[in-house]
Short mmCIF file of C-alpha atoms and ligand atoms in Angstrom, two decimals:
data_model
loop_
_atom_site.label_atom_id
_atom_site.label_comp_id
_atom_site.label_asym_id
_atom_site.label_seq_id
_atom_site.Cartn_x
_atom_site.Cartn_y
_atom_site.Cartn_z
CA MET A 1 279.49 164.68 331.65
CA ALA A 2 277.68 162.80 334.44
CA LYS A 3 274.37 163.89 332.93
CA GLU A 4 275.44 162.70 329.45
CA THR A 5 276.51 159.30 330.75
CA ASP A 6 273.26 159.12 332.61
CA GLN A 7 271.31 159.73 329.39
CA MET A 8 273.20 156.97 327.57
CA GLN A 9 272.60 154.58 330.46
CA LYS A 10 268.89 155.32 330.29
CA ILE A 11 268.83 154.70 326.54
CA VAL A 12 270.79 151.44 326.86
CA SER A 13 268.41 150.30 329.59
CA LEU A 14 265.33 151.25 327.54
CA CYS A 15 266.77 149.36 324.55
CA LYS A 16 266.96 146.16 326.58
CA ARG A 17 263.71 146.62 328.53
CA ARG A 18 261.65 147.35 325.45
CA GLY A 19 263.27 145.02 322.92
CA PHE A 20 265.34 147.38 320.76
CA VAL A 21 268.89 146.14 321.32
CA PHE A 22 270.31 143.27 323.39
CA GLN A 23 273.86 142.28 324.15
CA SER A 24 274.80 139.39 321.85
CA SER A 25 274.86 135.93 323.49
CA GLU A 26 273.89 137.51 326.80
CA ILE A 27 273.14 134.23 328.58
CA TYR A 28 276.81 133.25 328.00
CA GLY A 29 278.08 136.50 329.41
CA GLY A 30 277.84 138.47 326.16
CA LEU A 31 280.33 139.00 323.35
CA ARG A 32 282.28 142.23 323.47
CA SER A 33 280.94 144.76 321.04
CA ALA A 34 278.37 142.54 319.34
CA TYR A 35 274.69 143.37 319.57
CA ASP A 36 271.37 141.84 318.58
CA TYR A 37 268.50 143.97 317.34
CA GLY A 38 265.27 142.85 319.02
CA PRO A 39 261.72 143.03 317.65
CA LEU A 40 261.50 146.83 317.88
CA GLY A 41 265.15 147.44 316.99
CA VAL A 42 264.92 145.46 313.78
CA GLU A 43 261.83 147.45 312.75
CA LEU A 44 263.57 150.75 313.47
CA LYS A 45 266.72 149.67 311.62
CA ARG A 46 264.72 148.47 308.61
CA ASN A 47 262.72 151.69 308.53
CA ILE A 48 265.95 153.74 308.47
CA MET A 49 267.51 151.53 305.79
CA ASN A 50 264.31 151.46 303.71
CA ALA A 51 264.02 155.25 303.87
CA TRP A 52 267.66 155.53 302.71
CA TRP A 53 267.10 153.04 299.87
CA ARG A 54 263.93 154.82 298.76
CA ASP A 55 265.58 158.26 298.75
CA MET A 56 269.00 157.20 297.40
CA VAL A 57 267.98 154.55 294.85
CA GLN A 58 264.29 154.04 294.12
CA SER A 59 263.35 157.66 293.68
CA ARG A 60 266.33 158.49 291.41
CA GLU A 61 267.16 157.45 287.88
CA ASP A 62 270.88 158.02 288.31
CA VAL A 63 271.50 155.48 291.10
CA VAL A 64 271.16 151.69 290.94
CA GLY A 65 271.56 149.07 293.66
CA LEU A 66 273.83 146.14 294.37
CA ASP A 67 273.77 143.31 296.90
CA ALA A 68 277.24 141.78 296.78
CA SER A 69 278.77 138.91 298.73
CA ILE A 70 280.32 139.70 302.06
CA ILE A 71 283.20 137.38 301.21
CA MET A 72 285.10 138.55 298.13
CA HIS A 73 288.24 137.49 296.29
CA PRO A 74 291.22 138.19 298.59
CA ARG A 75 292.91 140.23 295.84
CA VAL A 76 290.16 142.83 296.32
CA TRP A 77 291.61 143.59 299.74
CA GLU A 78 295.16 143.66 298.43
CA ALA A 79 294.14 146.22 295.82
CA SER A 80 292.12 148.30 298.27
CA GLY A 81 295.04 148.39 300.71
CA HIS A 82 293.09 146.71 303.53
CA LEU A 83 295.28 143.65 303.48
CA ALA A 84 298.60 145.43 303.58
CA GLY A 85 300.77 144.06 306.31
CA PHE A 86 298.44 141.34 307.51
CA SER A 87 301.33 139.55 309.10
CA ASP A 88 303.65 142.51 309.48
CA PRO A 89 303.78 145.30 311.98
CA LEU A 90 301.63 148.22 310.91
CA VAL A 91 302.36 151.82 311.77
CA ASP A 92 300.16 154.89 311.35
CA CYS A 93 301.65 158.24 310.47
CA ARG A 94 300.12 160.70 312.92
CA VAL A 95 300.57 163.54 310.43
CA CYS A 96 299.42 162.36 306.98
CA LYS A 97 297.45 159.33 308.31
CA GLU A 98 299.18 156.87 305.99
CA ARG A 99 299.16 153.31 307.39
CA PHE A 100 302.23 151.38 306.30
CA ARG A 101 304.28 148.29 306.99
CA ALA A 102 307.24 149.12 309.20
CA ASP A 103 309.47 147.16 306.82
CA HIS A 104 308.27 149.28 303.88
CA ALA A 105 309.06 152.59 305.58
CA THR A 106 311.75 155.08 304.58
CA PRO A 107 314.96 154.27 306.53
CA ALA A 108 316.33 157.08 308.71
CA THR A 109 319.06 157.17 311.34
CA GLU A 110 318.49 158.71 314.73
CA GLY A 111 318.99 162.47 314.76
CA GLN A 112 318.90 162.75 310.97
CA ASP A 113 317.49 166.06 309.65
CA LEU A 114 314.18 165.53 307.94
CA VAL A 115 312.26 167.44 305.30
CA LEU A 116 308.56 166.68 305.60
CA THR A 117 306.93 167.00 302.17
CA PHE A 118 303.24 167.41 301.32
CA ALA A 119 301.15 167.64 298.17
CA ASP A 120 300.79 171.41 298.43
CA LYS A 121 301.37 174.45 300.61
CA ALA A 122 297.95 174.27 302.30
CA ARG A 123 298.54 170.70 303.45
CA ALA A 124 302.00 171.63 304.70
CA LYS A 125 300.53 174.52 306.73
CA ALA A 126 297.84 172.28 308.23
CA ALA A 127 300.51 169.67 309.13
CA GLN A 128 302.69 172.37 310.70
CA GLU A 129 299.78 173.40 312.94
CA LEU A 130 298.94 169.79 313.87
CA ILE A 131 302.58 169.00 314.78
CA LYS A 132 302.75 172.11 316.93
CA THR A 133 299.49 171.46 318.80
CA GLN A 134 299.78 167.69 319.15
CA PHE A 135 303.51 167.17 319.58
CA GLY A 136 304.68 170.60 320.75
CA VAL A 137 307.28 170.79 317.93
CA GLU A 138 307.62 173.96 315.85
CA LEU A 139 308.76 173.39 312.25
CA GLU A 140 309.55 175.97 309.58
CA ALA A 141 307.32 176.00 306.51
CA HIS A 142 308.92 176.41 303.07
CA GLY A 143 306.17 176.06 300.48
CA LYS A 144 305.01 172.48 300.59
CA GLU A 145 307.90 171.42 302.85
CA LEU A 146 308.44 171.55 306.62
CA LYS A 147 311.97 171.70 307.99
CA GLY A 148 313.46 171.28 311.47
CA ALA A 149 312.29 167.77 312.45
CA LYS A 150 314.77 165.05 313.39
CA ALA A 151 314.40 161.27 313.07
CA GLY A 152 313.81 159.29 316.27
CA ASN A 153 315.28 155.92 317.19
CA ARG A 154 312.81 153.84 315.14
CA GLY A 155 315.16 153.53 312.21
CA TYR A 156 312.51 154.78 309.81
CA VAL A 157 310.07 157.60 309.03
CA CYS A 158 306.77 157.81 307.16
CA PRO A 159 307.26 156.69 303.53
CA VAL A 160 304.77 159.31 302.29
CA CYS A 161 305.58 162.56 304.13
CA ASN A 162 308.86 161.70 305.99
CA SER A 163 307.29 162.43 309.39
CA PRO A 164 308.86 160.89 312.50
CA PHE A 165 305.52 161.28 314.37
CA LEU A 166 304.33 157.70 314.24
CA SER A 167 302.10 155.31 316.18
CA GLU A 168 303.49 152.22 317.90
CA GLU A 169 304.02 149.20 315.65
CA ARG A 170 301.00 146.89 315.75
CA GLN A 171 300.72 143.31 314.59
CA PHE A 172 297.23 143.92 313.57
CA ASN A 173 294.67 144.02 310.84
CA LEU A 174 291.13 145.27 311.10
CA MET A 175 289.75 142.52 308.88
CA PHE A 176 288.34 139.26 310.24
CA ARG A 177 290.00 136.37 308.51
CA SER A 178 288.51 132.96 307.76
CA SER A 179 289.20 130.15 305.31
CA ILE A 180 287.30 128.70 302.37
CA GLY A 181 287.53 125.27 300.81
CA PRO A 182 287.93 121.68 302.08
CA VAL A 183 291.07 122.25 304.16
CA ASP A 184 290.80 124.96 306.77
CA ALA A 185 293.71 127.03 308.00
CA MET A 186 294.06 125.09 311.28
CA THR A 187 294.38 121.80 309.40
CA GLU A 188 297.01 123.26 307.05
CA VAL A 189 299.02 124.49 310.02
CA ALA A 190 298.64 121.17 311.90
CA GLN A 191 299.87 119.29 308.81
CA ALA A 192 302.85 121.66 308.45
CA ILE A 193 303.78 121.09 312.13
CA GLU A 194 303.62 117.32 311.58
CA ARG A 195 305.91 117.69 308.56
CA GLY A 196 308.27 119.73 310.79
CA GLU A 197 308.07 122.78 308.52
CA LEU A 198 307.60 125.23 311.38
CA ALA A 199 310.45 123.91 313.56
CA GLY A 200 312.82 126.66 314.68
CA LEU A 201 310.76 129.51 313.18
CA GLN A 202 309.92 132.49 315.39
CA GLY A 203 308.46 135.99 315.22
CA ASN A 204 308.02 137.47 311.75
CA ALA A 205 309.54 134.43 310.02
CA LEU A 206 306.94 132.21 311.69
CA ARG A 207 304.12 134.61 310.80
CA ALA A 208 305.29 134.82 307.20
CA LYS A 209 305.37 131.02 306.95
CA LEU A 210 301.87 130.73 308.44
CA ASP A 211 300.61 133.34 305.99
CA GLU A 212 302.15 131.50 303.08
CA LEU A 213 300.64 128.17 304.22
CA THR A 214 297.14 129.57 304.55
CA LYS A 215 297.00 132.24 301.85
CA ASP A 216 295.27 130.10 299.22
CA SER A 217 292.31 129.39 301.47
CA ALA A 218 292.23 132.76 303.23
CA VAL A 219 289.13 134.90 302.88
CA TYR A 220 288.03 138.01 304.76
CA LEU A 221 284.78 139.46 306.01
CA ARG A 222 284.38 142.79 304.23
CA PRO A 223 285.31 145.81 306.35
CA GLU A 224 283.19 148.12 304.15
CA THR A 225 280.54 147.53 301.48
CA ALA A 226 282.23 149.98 299.10
CA GLN A 227 284.76 147.76 297.34
CA ALA A 228 282.15 145.58 295.58
CA MET A 229 280.80 148.68 293.87
CA PHE A 230 284.21 149.45 292.37
CA VAL A 231 284.82 145.83 291.42
CA GLN A 232 281.40 145.54 289.71
CA PHE A 233 281.63 148.96 288.04
CA MET A 234 281.92 147.64 284.46
CA ASN A 235 279.26 144.93 284.85
CA ILE A 236 276.76 147.40 286.22
CA GLN A 237 277.59 150.22 283.82
CA GLN A 238 277.30 147.91 280.80
CA SER A 239 274.34 145.74 281.84
CA MET A 240 272.26 148.76 282.81
CA SER A 241 273.66 151.10 280.08
CA MET A 242 274.38 153.65 282.77
CA LYS A 243 275.73 157.00 281.66
CA VAL A 244 278.23 158.84 283.85
CA PRO A 245 277.35 160.52 286.19
CA PHE A 246 275.66 157.65 288.00
CA GLY A 247 275.83 155.91 291.35
CA ILE A 248 275.87 152.35 292.71
CA ALA A 249 274.39 151.88 296.17
CA GLN A 250 274.63 149.07 298.64
CA GLN A 251 273.55 148.36 302.20
CA GLY A 252 274.68 145.57 304.44
CA LYS A 253 276.89 144.19 307.14
CA SER A 254 280.51 145.18 307.52
CA PHE A 255 282.97 143.76 310.01
CA ARG A 256 285.97 145.34 311.69
CA ASN A 257 288.08 143.92 314.45
CA GLU A 258 287.87 147.24 316.29
CA ILE A 259 290.39 147.56 319.07
CA THR A 260 288.48 150.34 320.77
CA VAL A 261 284.79 149.58 320.98
CA GLU A 262 282.81 152.36 322.57
CA HIS A 263 279.51 153.97 323.38
CA PHE A 264 277.15 151.01 323.01
CA ILE A 265 276.45 150.41 319.28
CA PHE A 266 278.36 153.55 318.14
CA ARG A 267 281.47 151.49 317.37
CA SER A 268 281.02 147.73 317.19
CA CYS A 269 282.77 144.88 315.41
CA GLU A 270 279.76 143.96 313.28
CA PHE A 271 277.65 146.84 311.95
CA GLU A 272 275.59 147.87 308.96
CA GLN A 273 276.50 150.44 306.37
CA MET A 274 274.57 152.35 303.71
CA GLU A 275 277.04 153.41 301.02
CA MET A 276 276.85 154.86 297.54
CA GLU A 277 279.68 155.33 295.04
CA PHE A 278 278.80 158.16 292.66
CA PHE A 279 280.91 158.00 289.47
CA CYS A 280 281.42 161.32 287.72
CA GLU A 281 283.67 162.92 285.14
CA PRO A 282 286.93 164.31 286.56
CA GLY A 283 286.50 168.08 286.77
CA THR A 284 282.85 167.78 287.84
CA ASP A 285 283.73 166.13 291.15
CA ASP A 286 283.82 169.32 293.26
CA GLU A 287 280.28 170.19 292.15
CA TRP A 288 279.02 166.71 292.94
CA MET A 289 280.74 166.82 296.31
CA ASP A 290 278.81 170.00 297.13
CA TYR A 291 275.59 168.36 296.00
CA TRP A 292 276.01 165.14 297.99
CA LYS A 293 277.27 166.67 301.22
CA ASP A 294 274.21 168.95 301.41
CA PHE A 295 271.85 166.19 300.30
CA ARG A 296 273.12 163.84 303.00
CA LEU A 297 273.08 166.42 305.80
CA ASN A 298 269.50 167.39 304.95
CA TRP A 299 268.47 163.75 304.69
CA TRP A 300 269.38 163.11 308.34
CA LYS A 301 267.84 166.41 309.44
CA LYS A 302 264.48 165.54 307.98
CA PHE A 303 264.04 162.74 310.55
CA THR A 304 265.09 164.72 313.58
CA ASN A 305 263.57 166.93 316.26
CA HIS A 306 266.88 168.78 316.76
CA PRO A 307 268.43 169.82 313.40
CA GLU A 308 270.91 172.00 315.33
CA ASN A 309 272.57 168.78 316.55
CA PHE A 310 273.74 167.87 313.03
CA ARG A 311 276.56 169.62 311.18
CA LEU A 312 279.02 169.17 308.35
CA ARG A 313 282.71 169.23 309.20
CA ALA A 314 285.33 169.43 306.48
CA HIS A 315 288.45 167.34 307.04
CA ASP A 316 291.47 169.58 307.05
CA GLN A 317 294.32 168.72 304.71
CA ALA A 318 296.33 166.93 307.37
CA GLU A 319 293.38 164.73 308.28
CA LEU A 320 292.61 163.57 304.73
CA ALA A 321 293.47 160.02 303.66
CA HIS A 322 296.31 160.23 301.14
CA TYR A 323 294.04 159.32 298.20
CA ALA A 324 291.12 161.56 299.16
CA LYS A 325 290.82 164.96 297.57
CA ALA A 326 288.24 166.16 300.10
CA CYS A 327 286.07 164.73 302.82
CA TYR A 328 283.18 165.99 304.95
CA ASP A 329 281.72 164.28 307.97
CA VAL A 330 278.07 164.61 308.87
CA GLU A 331 278.54 164.94 312.60
CA TYR A 332 276.03 164.56 315.40
CA LEU A 333 276.18 166.02 318.88
CA TYR A 334 276.25 162.75 320.87
CA PRO A 335 275.94 162.88 324.69
CA TRP A 336 279.76 162.66 324.77
CA GLY A 337 280.31 165.39 322.14
CA TRP A 338 280.40 165.87 318.35
CA GLY A 339 281.24 162.71 316.41
CA GLU A 340 280.92 161.12 312.99
CA LEU A 341 277.65 159.76 311.67
CA GLU A 342 278.49 159.65 307.96
CA GLY A 343 281.48 160.49 305.77
CA ILE A 344 281.25 161.99 302.27
CA ALA A 345 284.58 161.56 300.49
CA ASN A 346 285.97 162.52 297.11
CA ARG A 347 287.94 159.29 296.45
CA THR A 348 289.09 160.51 293.03
CA ASP A 349 289.84 157.63 290.61
CA TYR A 350 292.03 155.92 293.24
CA ASP A 351 289.93 152.76 293.72
CA LEU A 352 289.11 152.11 290.05
CA GLN A 353 292.77 152.64 289.14
CA LYS A 354 293.93 150.28 291.89
CA HIS A 355 291.49 147.51 290.91
CA ALA A 356 292.38 147.97 287.23
CA LYS A 357 296.05 147.52 288.13
CA TYR A 358 295.56 144.47 290.37
CA SER A 359 293.00 142.71 288.16
CA GLY A 360 294.58 143.60 284.82
CA GLN A 361 291.08 144.62 283.59
CA LYS A 362 290.20 148.02 282.19
CA LEU A 363 287.86 149.93 284.48
CA GLU A 364 287.10 152.92 282.28
CA TYR A 365 284.10 154.72 280.89
CA PHE A 366 283.61 155.59 277.23
CA ASP A 367 281.66 158.82 276.89
CA PRO A 368 279.65 158.38 273.66
CA THR A 369 278.90 162.08 273.30
CA ALA A 370 282.41 163.41 273.79
CA GLN A 371 283.90 160.26 272.16
CA LYS A 372 286.49 159.91 274.91
CA LYS A 373 287.54 157.38 277.51
CA TYR A 374 288.32 158.20 281.11
CA THR A 375 288.44 156.72 284.60
CA PRO A 376 285.60 158.32 286.56
CA TYR A 377 286.10 160.08 289.88
CA VAL A 378 284.02 158.91 292.82
CA ILE A 379 282.07 160.81 295.47
CA GLU A 380 281.17 158.43 298.28
CA PRO A 381 278.48 159.14 300.89
CA SER A 382 279.06 156.40 303.48
CA ALA A 383 276.74 156.13 306.47
CA GLY A 384 276.39 153.70 309.33
CA ALA A 385 272.87 152.30 309.61
CA THR A 386 273.40 151.01 313.14
CA ARG A 387 275.10 154.27 314.15
CA GLY A 388 272.15 156.07 312.54
CA LEU A 389 269.79 154.03 314.70
CA LEU A 390 271.67 155.15 317.82
CA VAL A 391 271.44 158.77 316.68
CA MET A 392 267.69 158.46 316.09
CA LEU A 393 267.22 157.00 319.59
CA ILE A 394 269.28 159.74 321.26
CA ASP A 395 267.52 162.42 319.24
CA ALA A 396 264.07 161.03 320.12
CA TYR A 397 264.61 160.34 323.83
CA ASN A 398 262.70 162.74 326.11
CA GLU A 399 261.73 162.82 329.75
CA GLU A 400 258.79 165.08 330.47
CA THR A 401 257.23 166.12 333.76
CA LEU A 402 253.44 165.92 333.53
CA GLU A 403 250.91 168.19 335.24
CA ASN A 404 250.33 165.57 337.94
CA GLY A 405 254.07 165.57 338.72
CA GLU A 406 254.74 162.17 337.11
CA THR A 407 257.56 161.74 334.61
CA ARG A 408 256.88 160.23 331.23
CA VAL A 409 259.60 158.85 328.98
CA VAL A 410 258.73 159.38 325.35
CA LEU A 411 260.62 158.46 322.20
CA LYS A 412 259.66 161.17 319.73
CA LEU A 413 260.71 159.10 316.75
CA HIS A 414 259.74 160.33 313.30
CA PRO A 415 256.49 158.42 312.51
CA ALA A 416 258.05 157.01 309.33
CA LEU A 417 260.77 155.38 311.48
CA ALA A 418 258.64 154.34 314.48
CA PRO A 419 258.60 150.53 314.84
CA ILE A 420 254.85 150.41 315.58
CA LYS A 421 252.66 153.04 313.96
CA VAL A 422 249.40 152.43 315.80
CA ALA A 423 248.41 150.77 319.10
CA VAL A 424 244.79 149.73 319.43
CA LEU A 425 243.61 149.60 323.03
CA PRO A 426 240.26 148.33 324.34
CA LEU A 427 239.44 150.41 327.42
CA VAL A 428 238.38 147.26 329.30
CA LYS A 429 238.62 143.56 328.50
CA LYS A 430 234.84 143.05 328.17
CA ASP A 431 231.62 144.34 326.60
CA GLY A 432 232.78 143.51 323.07
CA MET A 433 235.66 146.02 323.19
CA PRO A 434 238.46 143.47 322.65
CA GLU A 435 236.67 142.07 319.59
CA LYS A 436 236.17 145.55 318.11
CA ALA A 437 239.82 146.40 318.78
CA ARG A 438 240.96 143.22 316.99
CA GLU A 439 238.88 144.22 313.96
CA VAL A 440 240.60 147.60 313.87
CA VAL A 441 244.07 146.02 314.16
CA ASN A 442 243.28 143.64 311.30
CA ALA A 443 242.12 146.55 309.12
CA PHE A 444 245.49 148.26 309.65
CA LEU A 445 247.50 145.10 309.03
CA ALA A 446 245.58 144.52 305.80
CA HIS A 447 246.82 147.96 304.67
CA GLY A 448 250.44 147.14 305.55
CA ILE A 449 250.46 149.48 308.58
CA ASN A 450 252.20 148.00 311.60
CA ALA A 451 249.50 148.02 314.31
CA ARG A 452 249.45 146.21 317.65
CA TYR A 453 246.64 145.15 319.97
CA ASP A 454 247.33 145.88 323.65
CA GLU A 455 245.02 145.09 326.56
CA GLN A 456 247.52 144.61 329.44
CA GLN A 457 247.28 146.93 332.48
CA THR A 458 245.47 150.25 332.88
CA ILE A 459 244.91 152.55 329.91
CA GLY A 460 247.33 155.10 331.42
CA ARG A 461 250.11 152.52 331.66
CA ARG A 462 249.46 151.39 328.13
CA TYR A 463 249.81 154.97 326.88
CA ARG A 464 253.13 155.26 328.78
CA ARG A 465 254.37 151.98 327.34
CA HIS A 466 253.68 153.12 323.79
CA ASP A 467 255.17 156.57 324.48
CA GLU A 468 258.34 154.82 325.58
CA ILE A 469 258.68 152.83 322.35
CA GLY A 470 257.73 155.76 320.11
CA THR A 471 254.30 154.62 318.85
CA PRO A 472 252.94 157.84 317.30
CA TRP A 473 249.21 157.09 317.71
CA CYS A 474 247.06 155.14 320.17
CA LEU A 475 243.46 154.34 319.23
CA THR A 476 241.15 153.58 322.12
CA ILE A 477 237.94 151.58 321.90
CA ASP A 478 235.53 152.56 324.69
CA GLY A 479 231.84 152.34 325.58
CA GLN A 480 230.97 155.13 323.15
CA THR A 481 232.58 153.22 320.28
CA LEU A 482 229.99 150.52 320.57
CA GLN A 483 227.19 153.07 320.55
CA ASP A 484 228.22 155.55 317.84
CA GLY A 485 231.13 153.92 315.99
CA THR A 486 233.75 156.48 317.07
CA ILE A 487 237.15 155.94 318.68
CA THR A 488 239.71 158.25 320.26
CA ILE A 489 243.02 158.90 318.56
CA ARG A 490 245.79 160.04 320.92
CA ASP A 491 248.87 161.86 319.66
CA ARG A 492 252.12 160.68 321.30
CA ASP A 493 253.81 164.08 321.36
CA THR A 494 250.95 166.40 322.38
CA MET A 495 248.96 163.70 324.23
CA GLU A 496 245.85 165.32 322.74
CA GLN A 497 242.90 163.10 321.96
CA GLN A 498 240.19 163.52 319.39
CA ARG A 499 237.24 161.36 318.35
CA ILE A 500 237.10 160.06 314.83
CA SER A 501 234.86 157.57 313.05
CA ILE A 502 236.11 154.00 313.35
CA ASP A 503 235.48 153.58 309.61
CA THR A 504 237.94 156.32 308.70
CA ALA A 505 240.71 155.29 311.16
CA VAL A 506 242.92 153.63 308.54
CA GLN A 507 242.51 156.52 306.08
CA GLU A 508 243.27 159.04 308.84
CA ILE A 509 246.57 157.34 309.76
CA GLU A 510 247.46 156.78 306.11
CA SER A 511 246.98 160.47 305.41
CA ARG A 512 249.01 161.49 308.50
CA LEU A 513 251.85 159.18 307.37
CA ARG A 514 251.70 160.61 303.84
CA LYS A 515 251.97 164.19 305.11
CA ILE A 516 255.27 163.64 306.95
N1 GAP B 1 283.75 153.20 302.59
C1 GAP B 1 284.14 154.24 303.49
C2 GAP B 1 284.00 153.86 304.90
O1 GAP B 1 283.72 152.72 305.25
P1 GAP B 1 284.18 154.83 307.30
O2 GAP B 1 284.24 156.27 307.77
O3 GAP B 1 285.20 153.89 307.80
O4 GAP B 1 284.18 154.92 305.73
C3 GAP B 1 281.58 154.89 307.20
O5 GAP B 1 282.74 154.26 307.65
C4 GAP B 1 280.52 154.92 308.29
O6 GAP B 1 280.31 153.60 308.79
C5 GAP B 1 280.91 155.76 309.52
O7 GAP B 1 280.59 157.12 309.34
C6 GAP B 1 280.06 155.12 310.60
O8 GAP B 1 278.75 155.63 310.58
C7 GAP B 1 280.02 153.66 310.18
N2 GAP B 1 281.01 152.86 310.93
C8 GAP B 1 282.33 152.70 310.66
N3 GAP B 1 282.92 151.88 311.55
C9 GAP B 1 281.95 151.50 312.42
C10 GAP B 1 281.92 150.64 313.56
N4 GAP B 1 283.00 149.98 313.98
N5 GAP B 1 280.74 150.48 314.20
C11 GAP B 1 279.61 151.12 313.78
N6 GAP B 1 279.58 151.92 312.71
C12 GAP B 1 280.72 152.12 312.02
#
């Protein structure tokens, strides 16, 4: 564990030293769990997101894109379930994972015999195992029911499965709330105090009153990009004449008031997601799930040096959200152990049905061939772009001992993701070498290849600096260049050098980038 922590500390330190990731507002002491992506970090993040967009949208006919507002109509979050209990205590069922308002739970008196009920026998079996291992309680399974549990002193049990295994009550919502319009929430509250409307109110009654006062101006920062793709389903399907099966993809910022923030940028309050909702005919969803889970796992693997550190893990029945039919996580072996990088969920028709109900609009698809209407099922691959960036850094980080005993730190980033593709280095700052090097840099920039001129310090130190930020190739201009028009090209990973003609340098790098 000490070694793993050590590795993370080295990566965090490299991120700051080399301009990948900084603590937000650092000069003011930083803001917990908010990060800024520096000059190299923003390039790496864009390269990851652009690769995703190219492979998920631009190179497919069956997926189209969307760039929706971060702030949406508050009813969206009521329908999606994110808003439930904003001002009421929330409780999580530790068995079926339902999150519910304590005042909407099923009443139960202490010591009451309970029958825990699940959708099917398999889920009941998985719940039985979970209850035994996590709570040390053995229940008897009878088909899809579990018997033998007794209610605690909460006065209620889970409204979905009747379990008494519940989290503490929390006055808490993951969404960041703000207000829109001329009168902000603070002003509304101040005016209500002046009118004496809050006098004598306490606890839940006070919270309910505050909610009521501010609900017309309340808006929320989206906690996932997904909901806009359900809400815009009809507009996109009709305007683009999309035929099911098809997908809608979106990338962008999401915000969650995470209580536990951990492992640098792994879990932060503001992060970026890359999500796609793939709408398909009910009955074909299992096949599409198989397709997308493999597609997504292989997508991550293609950028990595260690494919063995990626795996798919199926959620067991007890772990599934109540609306999900199946879910797989693409997991990565982080320095602290296996953890989620992306989730691929079969969300059934849950979201479209919910939005149809709350908006009063039909969210259905008419199949012109079969002449029938239905609500499509959805397979959702949902990845974190910022979490993906962390994975790429961990995967690429290497410390190597050289023949002369020195250690070099090298980021073996996939060249397509590397922030800088080529460094052009004049051996010395004289004899026309800097001018020649500038010409080479300009030739690369004119071809849209991110190249950088670097003349600071010895050539050895410059190689080390570019190894550390993952620049795949260094081109060196030396005395011979001026005589015969050749330059050396040094490979980051093998450190091998070869001489090529200066005139073919751009073509050479272009062809190496094409091959990967
Ligand atoms: N629409 C489904 C959804 O949002 P999720 O599992 O909550 O599912 C999907 O999030 C992905 O977003 C995760 O696999 C993770 O990569 C990323 N993610 C979620 N919360 C995050 C956070 N607080 N910080 C960084 N990344 C996060």
